[in-house]
PDB file of C-alpha atoms in Angstrom:
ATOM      1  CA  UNK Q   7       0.000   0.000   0.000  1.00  0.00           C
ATOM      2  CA  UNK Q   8       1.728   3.299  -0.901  1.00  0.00           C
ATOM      3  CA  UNK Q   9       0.161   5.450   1.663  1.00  0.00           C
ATOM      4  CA  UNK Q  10       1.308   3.276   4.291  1.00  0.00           C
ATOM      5  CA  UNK Q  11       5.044   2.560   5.482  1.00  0.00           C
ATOM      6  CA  UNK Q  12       5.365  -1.435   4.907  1.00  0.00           C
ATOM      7  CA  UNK Q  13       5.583  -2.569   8.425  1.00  0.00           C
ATOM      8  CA  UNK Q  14       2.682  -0.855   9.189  1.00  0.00           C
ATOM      9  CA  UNK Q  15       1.389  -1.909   5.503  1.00  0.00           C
ATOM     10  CA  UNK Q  16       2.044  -5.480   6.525  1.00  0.00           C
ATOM     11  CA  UNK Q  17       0.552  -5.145   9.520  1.00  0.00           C
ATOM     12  CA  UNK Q  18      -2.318  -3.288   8.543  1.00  0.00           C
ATOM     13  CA  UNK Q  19      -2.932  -4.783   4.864  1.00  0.00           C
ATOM     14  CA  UNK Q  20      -2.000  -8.311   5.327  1.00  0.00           C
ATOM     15  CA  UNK Q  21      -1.796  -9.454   8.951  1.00  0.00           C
ATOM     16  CA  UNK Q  22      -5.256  -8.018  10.399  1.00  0.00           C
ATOM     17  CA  UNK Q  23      -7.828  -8.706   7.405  1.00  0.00           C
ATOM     18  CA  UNK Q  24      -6.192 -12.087   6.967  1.00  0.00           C
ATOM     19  CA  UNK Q  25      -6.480 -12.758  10.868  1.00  0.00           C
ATOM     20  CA  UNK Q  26      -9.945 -11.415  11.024  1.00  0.00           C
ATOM     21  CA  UNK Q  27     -10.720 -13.610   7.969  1.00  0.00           C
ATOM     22  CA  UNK Q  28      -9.369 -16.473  10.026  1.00  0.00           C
ATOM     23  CA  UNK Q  29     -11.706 -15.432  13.114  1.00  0.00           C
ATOM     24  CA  UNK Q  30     -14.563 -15.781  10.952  1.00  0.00           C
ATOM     25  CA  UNK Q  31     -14.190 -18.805   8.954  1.00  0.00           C
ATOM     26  CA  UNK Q  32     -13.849 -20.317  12.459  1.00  0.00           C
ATOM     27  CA  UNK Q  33     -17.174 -19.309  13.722  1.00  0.00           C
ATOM     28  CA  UNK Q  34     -18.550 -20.433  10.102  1.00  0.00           C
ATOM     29  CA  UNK Q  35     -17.407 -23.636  10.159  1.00  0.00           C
ATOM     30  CA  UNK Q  36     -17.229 -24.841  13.866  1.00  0.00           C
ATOM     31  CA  UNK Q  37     -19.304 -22.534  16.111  1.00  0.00           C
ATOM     32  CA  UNK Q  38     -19.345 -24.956  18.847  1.00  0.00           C
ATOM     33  CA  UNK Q  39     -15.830 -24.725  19.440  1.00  0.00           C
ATOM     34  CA  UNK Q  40     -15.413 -21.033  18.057  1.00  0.00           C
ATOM     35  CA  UNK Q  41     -18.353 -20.016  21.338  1.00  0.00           C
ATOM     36  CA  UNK Q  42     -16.363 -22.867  23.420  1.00  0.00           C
ATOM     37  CA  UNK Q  43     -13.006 -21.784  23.373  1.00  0.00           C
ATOM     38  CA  UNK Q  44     -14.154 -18.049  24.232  1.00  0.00           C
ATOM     39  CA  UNK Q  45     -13.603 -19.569  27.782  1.00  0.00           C
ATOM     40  CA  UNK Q  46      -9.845 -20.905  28.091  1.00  0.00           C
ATOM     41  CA  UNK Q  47     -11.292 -23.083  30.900  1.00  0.00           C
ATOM     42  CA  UNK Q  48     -13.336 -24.904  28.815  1.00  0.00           C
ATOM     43  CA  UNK Q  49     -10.902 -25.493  26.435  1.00  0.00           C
ATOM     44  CA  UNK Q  50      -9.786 -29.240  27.038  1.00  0.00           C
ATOM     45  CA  UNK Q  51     -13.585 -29.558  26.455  1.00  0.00           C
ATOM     46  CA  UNK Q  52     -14.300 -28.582  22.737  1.00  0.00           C
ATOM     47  CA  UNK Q  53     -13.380 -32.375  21.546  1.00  0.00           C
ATOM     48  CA  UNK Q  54     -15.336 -33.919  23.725  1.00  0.00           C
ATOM     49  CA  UNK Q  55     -18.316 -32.047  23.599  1.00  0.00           C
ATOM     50  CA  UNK Q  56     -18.164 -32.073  19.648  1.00  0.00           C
ATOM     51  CA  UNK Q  57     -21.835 -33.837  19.577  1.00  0.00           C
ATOM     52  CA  UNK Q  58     -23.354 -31.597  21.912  1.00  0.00           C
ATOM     53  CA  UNK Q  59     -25.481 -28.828  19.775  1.00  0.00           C
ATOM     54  CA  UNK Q  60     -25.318 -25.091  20.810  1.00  0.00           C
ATOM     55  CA  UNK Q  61     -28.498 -23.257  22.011  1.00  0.00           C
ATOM     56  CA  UNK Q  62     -30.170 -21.359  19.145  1.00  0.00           C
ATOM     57  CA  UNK Q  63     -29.095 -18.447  21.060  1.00  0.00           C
ATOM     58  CA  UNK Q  64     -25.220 -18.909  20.996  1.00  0.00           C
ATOM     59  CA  UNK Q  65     -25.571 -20.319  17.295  1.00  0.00           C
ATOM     60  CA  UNK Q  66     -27.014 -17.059  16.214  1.00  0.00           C
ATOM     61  CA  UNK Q  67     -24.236 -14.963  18.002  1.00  0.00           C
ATOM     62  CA  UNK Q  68     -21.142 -16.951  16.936  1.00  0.00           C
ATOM     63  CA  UNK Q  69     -22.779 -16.635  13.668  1.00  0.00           C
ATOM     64  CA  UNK Q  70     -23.038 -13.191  14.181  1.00  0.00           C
ATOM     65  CA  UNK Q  71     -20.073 -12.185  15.318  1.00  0.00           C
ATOM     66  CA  UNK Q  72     -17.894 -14.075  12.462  1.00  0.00           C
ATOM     67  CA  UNK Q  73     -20.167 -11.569  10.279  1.00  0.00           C
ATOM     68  CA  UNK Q  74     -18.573  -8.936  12.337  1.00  0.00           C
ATOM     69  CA  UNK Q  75     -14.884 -10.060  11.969  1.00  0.00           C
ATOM     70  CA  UNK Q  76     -15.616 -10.393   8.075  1.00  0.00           C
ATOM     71  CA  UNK Q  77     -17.136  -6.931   7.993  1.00  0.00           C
ATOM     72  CA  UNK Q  78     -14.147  -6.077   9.535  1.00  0.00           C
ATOM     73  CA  UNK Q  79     -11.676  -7.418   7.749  1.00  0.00           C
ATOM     74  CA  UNK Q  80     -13.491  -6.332   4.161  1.00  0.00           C
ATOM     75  CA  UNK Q  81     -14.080  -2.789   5.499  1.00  0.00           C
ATOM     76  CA  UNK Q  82      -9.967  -2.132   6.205  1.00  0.00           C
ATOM     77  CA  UNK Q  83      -9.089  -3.954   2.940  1.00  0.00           C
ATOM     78  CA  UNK Q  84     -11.132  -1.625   0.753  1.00  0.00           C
ATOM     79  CA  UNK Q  85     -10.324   1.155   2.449  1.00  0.00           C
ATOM     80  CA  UNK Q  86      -6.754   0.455   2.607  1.00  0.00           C
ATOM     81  CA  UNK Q  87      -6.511  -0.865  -0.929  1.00  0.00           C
ATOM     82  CA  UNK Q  88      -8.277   2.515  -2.255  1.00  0.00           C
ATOM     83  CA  UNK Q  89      -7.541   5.573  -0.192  1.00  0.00           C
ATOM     84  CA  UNK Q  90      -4.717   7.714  -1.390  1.00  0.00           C
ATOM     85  CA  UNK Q  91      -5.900   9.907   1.615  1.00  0.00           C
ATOM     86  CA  UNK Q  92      -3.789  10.017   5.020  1.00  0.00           C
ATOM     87  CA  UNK Q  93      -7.094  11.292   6.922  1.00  0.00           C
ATOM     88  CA  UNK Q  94      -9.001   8.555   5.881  1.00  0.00           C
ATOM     89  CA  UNK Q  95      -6.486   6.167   7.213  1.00  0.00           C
ATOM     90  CA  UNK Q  96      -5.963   7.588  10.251  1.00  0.00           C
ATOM     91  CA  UNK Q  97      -9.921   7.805  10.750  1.00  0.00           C
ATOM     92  CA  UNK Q  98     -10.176   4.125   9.873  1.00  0.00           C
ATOM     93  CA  UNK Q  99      -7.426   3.227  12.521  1.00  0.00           C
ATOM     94  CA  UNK Q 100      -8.696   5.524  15.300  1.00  0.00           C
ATOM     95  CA  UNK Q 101     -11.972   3.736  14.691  1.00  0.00           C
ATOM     96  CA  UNK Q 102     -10.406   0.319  15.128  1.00  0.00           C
ATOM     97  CA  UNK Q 103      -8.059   1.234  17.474  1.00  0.00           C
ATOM     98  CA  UNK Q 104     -11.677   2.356  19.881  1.00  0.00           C
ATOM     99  CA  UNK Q 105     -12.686  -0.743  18.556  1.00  0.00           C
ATOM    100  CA  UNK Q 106      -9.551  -2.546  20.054  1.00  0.00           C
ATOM    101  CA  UNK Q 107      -9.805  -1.169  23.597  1.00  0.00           C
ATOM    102  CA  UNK Q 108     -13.715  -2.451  23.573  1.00  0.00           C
ATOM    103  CA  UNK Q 109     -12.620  -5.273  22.567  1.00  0.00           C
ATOM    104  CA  UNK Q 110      -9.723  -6.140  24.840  1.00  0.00           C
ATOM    105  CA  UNK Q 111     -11.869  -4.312  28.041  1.00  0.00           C
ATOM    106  CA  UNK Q 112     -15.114  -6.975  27.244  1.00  0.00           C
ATOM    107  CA  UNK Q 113     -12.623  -9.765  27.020  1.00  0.00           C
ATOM    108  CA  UNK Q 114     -10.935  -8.243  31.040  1.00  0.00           C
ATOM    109  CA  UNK Q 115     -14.316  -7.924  31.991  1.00  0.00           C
ATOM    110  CA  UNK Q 116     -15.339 -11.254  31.091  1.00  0.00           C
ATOM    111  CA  UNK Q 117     -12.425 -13.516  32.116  1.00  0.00           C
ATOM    112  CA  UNK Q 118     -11.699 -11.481  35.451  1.00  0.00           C
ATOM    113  CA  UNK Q 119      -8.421 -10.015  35.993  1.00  0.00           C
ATOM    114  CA  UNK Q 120      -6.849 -13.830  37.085  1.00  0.00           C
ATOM    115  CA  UNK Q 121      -7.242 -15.015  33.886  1.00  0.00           C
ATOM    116  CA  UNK Q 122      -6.461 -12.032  32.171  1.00  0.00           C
ATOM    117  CA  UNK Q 123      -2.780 -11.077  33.374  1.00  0.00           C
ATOM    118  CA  UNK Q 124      -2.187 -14.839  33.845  1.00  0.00           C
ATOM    119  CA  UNK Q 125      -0.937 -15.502  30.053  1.00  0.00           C
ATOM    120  CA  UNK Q 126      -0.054 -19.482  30.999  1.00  0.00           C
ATOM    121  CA  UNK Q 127      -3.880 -20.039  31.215  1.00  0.00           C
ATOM    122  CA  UNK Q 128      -4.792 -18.710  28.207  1.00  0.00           C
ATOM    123  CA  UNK Q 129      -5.814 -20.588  25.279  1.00  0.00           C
ATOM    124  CA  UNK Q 130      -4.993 -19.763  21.578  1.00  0.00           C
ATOM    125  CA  UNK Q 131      -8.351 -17.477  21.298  1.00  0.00           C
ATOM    126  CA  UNK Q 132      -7.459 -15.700  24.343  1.00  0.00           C
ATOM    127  CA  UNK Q 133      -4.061 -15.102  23.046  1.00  0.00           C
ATOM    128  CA  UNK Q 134      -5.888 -13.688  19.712  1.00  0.00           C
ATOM    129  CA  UNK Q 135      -8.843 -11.902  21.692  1.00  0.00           C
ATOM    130  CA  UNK Q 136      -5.920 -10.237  24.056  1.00  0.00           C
ATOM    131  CA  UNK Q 137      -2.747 -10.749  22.857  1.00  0.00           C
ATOM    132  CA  UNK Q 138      -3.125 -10.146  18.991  1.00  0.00           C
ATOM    133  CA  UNK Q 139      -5.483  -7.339  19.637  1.00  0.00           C
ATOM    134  CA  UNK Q 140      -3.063  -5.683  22.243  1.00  0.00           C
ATOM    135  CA  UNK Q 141      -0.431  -5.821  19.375  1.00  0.00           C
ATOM    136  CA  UNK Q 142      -2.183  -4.494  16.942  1.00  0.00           C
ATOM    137  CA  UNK Q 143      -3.545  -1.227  19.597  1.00  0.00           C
ATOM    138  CA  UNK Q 144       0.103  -0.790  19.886  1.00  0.00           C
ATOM    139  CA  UNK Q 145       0.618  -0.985  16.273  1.00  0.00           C
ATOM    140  CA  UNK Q 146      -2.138   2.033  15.610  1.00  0.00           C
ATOM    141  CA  UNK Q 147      -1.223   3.816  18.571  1.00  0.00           C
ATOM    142  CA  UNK Q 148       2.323   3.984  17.180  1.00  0.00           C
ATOM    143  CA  UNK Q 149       0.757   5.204  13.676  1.00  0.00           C
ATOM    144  CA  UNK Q 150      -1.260   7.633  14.544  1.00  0.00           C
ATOM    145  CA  UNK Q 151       2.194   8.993  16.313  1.00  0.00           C
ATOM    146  CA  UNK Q 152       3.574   8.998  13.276  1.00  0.00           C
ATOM    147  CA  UNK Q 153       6.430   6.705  15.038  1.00  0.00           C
ATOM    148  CA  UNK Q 154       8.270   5.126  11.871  1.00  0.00           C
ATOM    149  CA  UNK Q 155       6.487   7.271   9.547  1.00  0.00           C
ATOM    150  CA  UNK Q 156       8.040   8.692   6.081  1.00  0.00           C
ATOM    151  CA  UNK Q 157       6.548  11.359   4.144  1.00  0.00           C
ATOM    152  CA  UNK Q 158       3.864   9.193   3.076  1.00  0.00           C
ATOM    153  CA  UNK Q 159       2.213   8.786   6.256  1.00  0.00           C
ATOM    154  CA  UNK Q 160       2.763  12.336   7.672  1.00  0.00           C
ATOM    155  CA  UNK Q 161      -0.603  14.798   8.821  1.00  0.00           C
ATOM    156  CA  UNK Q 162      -0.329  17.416   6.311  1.00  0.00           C
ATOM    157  CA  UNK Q 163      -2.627  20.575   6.010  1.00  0.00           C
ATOM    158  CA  UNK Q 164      -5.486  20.809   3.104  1.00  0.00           C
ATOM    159  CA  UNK Q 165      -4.338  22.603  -0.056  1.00  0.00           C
ATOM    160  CA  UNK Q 166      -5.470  25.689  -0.308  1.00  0.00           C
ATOM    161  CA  UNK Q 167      -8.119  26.833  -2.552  1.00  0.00           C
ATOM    162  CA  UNK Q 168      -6.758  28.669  -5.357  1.00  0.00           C
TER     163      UNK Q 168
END
């Protein structure tokens, strides 16, 4: 992506719409575990369990919310892929990045702050609900600093009307 620098272009571009992709096509195709594994407790359970059927309820919100991470991860690839504009980009990633701290504070809310500093319990979602989504906070935190950034990704005023 010209507008961006390429680590944040890989990050940004590649990594995040490919791992919210990945988020999704997980609660397509096994919602059981995808709802299952929110829980790193329950974990060791998802095999097991395979037969057991999900409520309506959870169905329709694992459902849901892999049409979220695909919304997602289409919304920053066309933007990203079509914006020449450093504004837009920034407004996209101050979006997410609100988006992240949600995110990350539903997920400390939920698994109480035991589970949540205490990385050896968590299971691979956890480390993507958390960890990944940590990363990538610090990633458009460091962006919208303009840490790392070339003339490409500085703020610069409008042009003036002639």
């Amino acid at each position: 992506m010209d507008i961006l620098p390429s680590f944040y272009s890989g990050v940004f571009v590649i990594f995040e719409p490919l791992s919210t992709l990945a988020g999704a096509l997980y609660a397509f195709t096994d919602p059981y575990g995808f709802v299952t594994t929110q829980d790193p407790s329950q974990s060791h359970l998802v095999d097991a369990l395979k037969s057991q059927t999900l409520p309506l309820s959870s169905l329709a919100v694992a459902i849901q919310l892999g049409n979220c991470y695909l919304l997602l991860s289409l919304i920053s690839t066309f933007i990203l892929h079509t914006t020449n504009e450093v504004r837009t980009v920034r407004a996209l990633l101050w979006a997410l990045l609100l988006g992240d701290v949600g995110h990350v504070g539903a997920c400390y809310w939920v698994l109480g702050s035991e589970v949540f500093w205490d990385v050896s319990r968590w299971n691979a979602v956890t480390a993507g609900n958390v960890g990944v989504t940590t990363l990538l906070a610090v990633c458009r935190i460091a962006y919208l600093l303009q840490y790392g950034a070339d003339e490409r990704a500085t703020v610069q005023d409008k042009p003036k009307k002639a």
